[in-house]
PDB file of C-alpha atoms in Angstrom:
ATOM      1  CA  MET G   3      13.561  19.914  58.550  1.00 56.00           C
ATOM      2  CA  GLY G   4      15.325  20.317  55.573  1.00 65.00           C
ATOM      3  CA  ASP G   5      14.704  19.036  51.721  1.00 72.00           C
ATOM      4  CA  CYS G   6      13.484  15.872  51.808  1.00 85.00           C
ATOM      5  CA  LEU G   7      14.224  12.818  48.745  1.00 88.00           C
ATOM      6  CA  LEU G   8      11.099  14.400  46.821  1.00 90.00           C
ATOM      7  CA  HIS G   9      12.842  17.927  46.689  1.00 91.00           C
ATOM      8  CA  PHE G  10      16.171  16.952  45.709  1.00 89.00           C
ATOM      9  CA  ALA G  11      14.816  14.646  42.815  1.00 92.00           C
ATOM     10  CA  ALA G  12      12.212  17.547  41.614  1.00 92.00           C
ATOM     11  CA  LYS G  13      16.005  19.802  41.958  1.00 91.00           C
ATOM     12  CA  GLY G  14      17.538  17.652  39.821  1.00 91.00           C
ATOM     13  CA  LYS G  15      14.773  16.735  37.148  1.00 92.00           C
ATOM     14  CA  GLN G  16      14.603  13.254  37.905  1.00 90.00           C
ATOM     15  CA  THR G  17      11.128  12.178  36.538  1.00 91.00           C
ATOM     16  CA  VAL G  18      11.781   8.487  37.419  1.00 93.00           C
ATOM     17  CA  THR G  19      13.449   8.904  40.499  1.00 93.00           C
ATOM     18  CA  ILE G  20      10.360  11.162  41.470  1.00 91.00           C
ATOM     19  CA  TYR G  21       7.710   7.976  40.569  1.00 90.00           C
ATOM     20  CA  TYR G  22      10.269   5.408  42.262  1.00 91.00           C
ATOM     21  CA  LEU G  23      10.252   7.488  45.738  1.00 91.00           C
ATOM     22  CA  ILE G  24       5.998   7.985  45.365  1.00 87.00           C
ATOM     23  CA  GLN G  25       5.485   4.515  44.706  1.00 87.00           C
ATOM     24  CA  ARG G  26       7.669   3.583  47.887  1.00 89.00           C
ATOM     25  CA  GLY G  27       5.172   5.947  50.251  1.00 86.00           C
ATOM     26  CA  LEU G  28       7.134   9.262  50.206  1.00 86.00           C
ATOM     27  CA  ASP G  29       4.008  11.997  50.772  1.00 85.00           C
ATOM     28  CA  PRO G  30       4.491  14.972  47.746  1.00 86.00           C
ATOM     29  CA  ARG G  31       2.795  17.069  50.613  1.00 85.00           C
ATOM     30  CA  THR G  32       6.166  17.296  52.670  1.00 88.00           C
ATOM     31  CA  VAL G  33       7.436  20.214  53.839  1.00 91.00           C
ATOM     32  CA  ASN G  34      11.030  21.686  54.242  1.00 93.00           C
ATOM     33  CA  LYS G  35      11.871  24.200  56.802  1.00 93.00           C
ATOM     34  CA  LEU G  36      11.177  26.729  54.576  1.00 94.00           C
ATOM     35  CA  GLY G  37       7.442  25.095  54.190  1.00 94.00           C
ATOM     36  CA  GLU G  38       7.879  24.031  50.671  1.00 94.00           C
ATOM     37  CA  THR G  39       6.411  20.965  49.149  1.00 92.00           C
ATOM     38  CA  ALA G  40       8.377  19.286  46.253  1.00 93.00           C
ATOM     39  CA  ILE G  41       6.404  21.205  43.700  1.00 94.00           C
ATOM     40  CA  TYR G  42       8.293  24.412  44.428  1.00 96.00           C
ATOM     41  CA  PRO G  43      11.868  23.165  42.911  1.00 95.00           C
ATOM     42  CA  ALA G  44       9.981  21.495  40.151  1.00 95.00           C
ATOM     43  CA  CYS G  45       8.355  24.909  39.347  1.00 96.00           C
ATOM     44  CA  GLU G  46      11.666  26.901  39.721  1.00 94.00           C
ATOM     45  CA  THR G  47      13.625  24.333  37.234  1.00 93.00           C
ATOM     46  CA  GLY G  48      10.669  24.696  34.486  1.00 94.00           C
ATOM     47  CA  ASN G  49       9.825  20.601  34.831  1.00 93.00           C
ATOM     48  CA  ILE G  50       6.538  20.536  33.810  1.00 94.00           C
ATOM     49  CA  GLU G  51       6.214  16.900  33.572  1.00 93.00           C
ATOM     50  CA  ILE G  52       7.421  16.531  37.820  1.00 93.00           C
ATOM     51  CA  VAL G  53       4.556  19.223  38.503  1.00 94.00           C
ATOM     52  CA  SER G  54       2.237  17.252  36.880  1.00 91.00           C
ATOM     53  CA  GLN G  55       3.502  14.250  38.499  1.00 88.00           C
ATOM     54  CA  LEU G  56       3.328  15.795  41.814  1.00 89.00           C
ATOM     55  CA  THR G  57      -0.384  17.022  41.239  1.00 88.00           C
ATOM     56  CA  GLN G  58      -1.804  14.051  39.663  1.00 83.00           C
ATOM     57  CA  ASN G  59      -0.698  11.510  42.726  1.00 71.00           C
ATOM     58  CA  LYS G  60      -3.039   9.282  44.134  1.00 66.00           C
ATOM     59  CA  MET G  61      -1.687  10.564  47.436  1.00 63.00           C
ATOM     60  CA  VAL G  62      -2.920  14.068  47.081  1.00 60.00           C
ATOM     61  CA  ASN G  63      -6.532  13.520  47.491  1.00 66.00           C
ATOM     62  CA  ASP G  64      -7.158  17.441  47.047  1.00 72.00           C
ATOM     63  CA  VAL G  65      -4.769  19.120  44.402  1.00 78.00           C
ATOM     64  CA  ARG G  66      -5.699  22.316  45.908  1.00 83.00           C
ATOM     65  CA  GLU G  67      -4.187  21.526  48.941  1.00 84.00           C
ATOM     66  CA  MET G  68      -0.997  20.994  47.639  1.00 84.00           C
ATOM     67  CA  LEU G  69      -1.395  24.098  45.316  1.00 90.00           C
ATOM     68  CA  THR G  70      -2.365  26.481  48.075  1.00 91.00           C
ATOM     69  CA  ASN G  71       0.775  25.488  50.018  1.00 93.00           C
ATOM     70  CA  VAL G  72       2.318  28.753  50.922  1.00 95.00           C
ATOM     71  CA  ASP G  73       6.154  28.914  52.259  1.00 96.00           C
ATOM     72  CA  ILE G  74       7.673  31.263  55.153  1.00 96.00           C
ATOM     73  CA  PHE G  75       7.099  33.987  52.484  1.00 96.00           C
ATOM     74  CA  GLY G  76       3.739  33.492  51.598  1.00 95.00           C
ATOM     75  CA  ASN G  77       4.458  32.091  48.360  1.00 97.00           C
ATOM     76  CA  THR G  78       2.622  29.310  46.384  1.00 97.00           C
ATOM     77  CA  CYS G  79       3.804  27.425  43.972  1.00 96.00           C
ATOM     78  CA  LEU G  80       2.420  29.379  41.173  1.00 97.00           C
ATOM     79  CA  HIS G  81       4.564  32.910  42.889  1.00 97.00           C
ATOM     80  CA  ILE G  82       7.776  30.559  42.404  1.00 97.00           C
ATOM     81  CA  ALA G  83       6.834  29.383  38.335  1.00 97.00           C
ATOM     82  CA  ALA G  84       5.977  32.972  37.744  1.00 97.00           C
ATOM     83  CA  ARG G  85       8.898  34.486  39.544  1.00 96.00           C
ATOM     84  CA  ASP G  86      11.348  32.061  37.158  1.00 97.00           C
ATOM     85  CA  GLY G  87       9.437  32.834  34.319  1.00 97.00           C
ATOM     86  CA  ASN G  88       8.065  29.245  33.694  1.00 97.00           C
ATOM     87  CA  GLY G  89       4.909  30.260  31.726  1.00 97.00           C
ATOM     88  CA  GLU G  90       3.807  26.448  30.695  1.00 97.00           C
ATOM     89  CA  ILE G  91       3.607  25.618  34.383  1.00 97.00           C
ATOM     90  CA  CYS G  92       2.045  28.866  35.457  1.00 97.00           C
ATOM     91  CA  LYS G  93      -0.499  27.865  32.458  1.00 97.00           C
ATOM     92  CA  TYR G  94      -0.938  24.729  33.910  1.00 96.00           C
ATOM     93  CA  LEU G  95      -1.337  25.519  37.692  1.00 96.00           C
ATOM     94  CA  VAL G  96      -3.720  28.082  36.537  1.00 96.00           C
ATOM     95  CA  LYS G  97      -5.726  25.374  34.730  1.00 94.00           C
ATOM     96  CA  LYS G  98      -5.886  23.168  37.999  1.00 92.00           C
ATOM     97  CA  TYR G  99      -6.831  26.071  40.313  1.00 92.00           C
ATOM     98  CA  LYS G 100      -7.467  29.637  39.261  1.00 93.00           C
ATOM     99  CA  ARG G 101      -7.888  30.950  42.605  1.00 93.00           C
ATOM    100  CA  LEU G 102      -3.934  30.853  42.811  1.00 94.00           C
ATOM    101  CA  LEU G 103      -4.073  33.989  40.550  1.00 94.00           C
ATOM    102  CA  LYS G 104      -5.398  35.866  43.469  1.00 93.00           C
ATOM    103  CA  LEU G 105      -3.249  35.088  46.233  1.00 93.00           C
ATOM    104  CA  ASP G 106      -0.975  37.509  47.620  1.00 92.00           C
ATOM    105  CA  ASN G 107       2.225  36.645  49.520  1.00 93.00           C
ATOM    106  CA  GLN G 108       3.920  38.783  52.437  1.00 92.00           C
ATOM    107  CA  GLU G 109       4.939  41.538  50.390  1.00 90.00           C
ATOM    108  CA  GLY G 110       1.382  41.741  48.838  1.00 91.00           C
ATOM    109  CA  LYS G 111       2.557  40.246  45.689  1.00 93.00           C
ATOM    110  CA  THR G 112       0.500  38.214  43.024  1.00 95.00           C
ATOM    111  CA  PRO G 113       2.011  35.834  40.972  1.00 96.00           C
ATOM    112  CA  LEU G 114       1.606  38.239  37.857  1.00 96.00           C
ATOM    113  CA  SER G 115       3.394  40.750  39.880  1.00 94.00           C
ATOM    114  CA  TYR G 116       6.586  38.718  40.370  1.00 93.00           C
ATOM    115  CA  ALA G 117       6.008  37.839  36.592  1.00 96.00           C
ATOM    116  CA  GLN G 118       6.312  41.433  35.645  1.00 95.00           C
ATOM    117  CA  ASP G 119       8.853  42.559  38.223  1.00 94.00           C
ATOM    118  CA  ASN G 120      11.083  39.763  36.493  1.00 95.00           C
ATOM    119  CA  ASN G 121      10.402  40.928  32.780  1.00 96.00           C
ATOM    120  CA  HIS G 122       8.831  37.399  32.126  1.00 96.00           C
ATOM    121  CA  ILE G 123       6.764  38.568  29.299  1.00 96.00           C
ATOM    122  CA  TYR G 124       5.505  34.729  28.349  1.00 97.00           C
ATOM    123  CA  ALA G 125       4.445  34.113  31.674  1.00 97.00           C
ATOM    124  CA  SER G 126       2.947  37.722  32.490  1.00 96.00           C
ATOM    125  CA  ASN G 127       0.434  37.418  29.079  1.00 96.00           C
ATOM    126  CA  VAL G 128      -0.259  33.805  30.610  1.00 97.00           C
ATOM    127  CA  LEU G 129      -1.193  35.222  34.110  1.00 97.00           C
ATOM    128  CA  ILE G 130      -3.225  37.976  32.344  1.00 95.00           C
ATOM    129  CA  GLU G 131      -5.107  35.835  29.629  1.00 96.00           C
ATOM    130  CA  ALA G 132      -6.092  33.766  32.826  1.00 95.00           C
ATOM    131  CA  GLY G 133      -7.600  37.056  34.502  1.00 94.00           C
ATOM    132  CA  GLY G 134      -4.736  37.936  37.242  1.00 92.00           C
ATOM    133  CA  GLU G 135      -3.855  41.254  38.704  1.00 88.00           C
ATOM    134  CA  ALA G 136      -0.800  42.765  39.873  1.00 86.00           C
ATOM    135  CA  THR G 137      -0.730  43.848  43.655  1.00 83.00           C
ATOM    136  CA  TYR G 138       2.154  45.951  45.399  1.00 71.00           C
ATOM    137  CA  TYR G 139       0.945  46.570  49.043  1.00 65.00           C
ATOM    138  CA  ASP G 140       2.564  45.585  51.972  1.00 54.00           C
ATOM    139  CA  ARG G 141       0.419  43.723  54.267  1.00 50.00           C
ATOM    140  CA  THR G 142       2.762  44.828  57.242  1.00 52.00           C
ATOM    141  CA  ARG G 143       1.623  48.229  56.790  1.00 47.00           C
ATOM    142  CA  LYS G 144      -1.504  49.506  58.576  1.00 42.00           C
TER     143      LYS G 144
END
């Protein structure tokens, strides 16, 4: 399945549209063909208001379920925010669920690894101060 309307609205930073779609019953946990929920494009574009909207929605009984969702590459929304240098979103997500700091993707990279790889100093500092560690092992190797 491709992107749903929530994904497109998040990419376009359309806060009012996100609110409208959720009020009309669209589930913010819906995933696209890459396994991404609408929080992924919100983390990419750096829109903390939409990230907040999606994580505080009444349809999401357990916010940890949404935050620990992984795409087909094993990335969480925190990986995406860190990769793109969105430090305020990193701070917000870690405050919501600190365990995200320790989750690694298929390449064995944590969110801090991504922030450091892309020279995002502020995002790296946020993650380090929260207790994040950088890892670079490959889980496919035996």
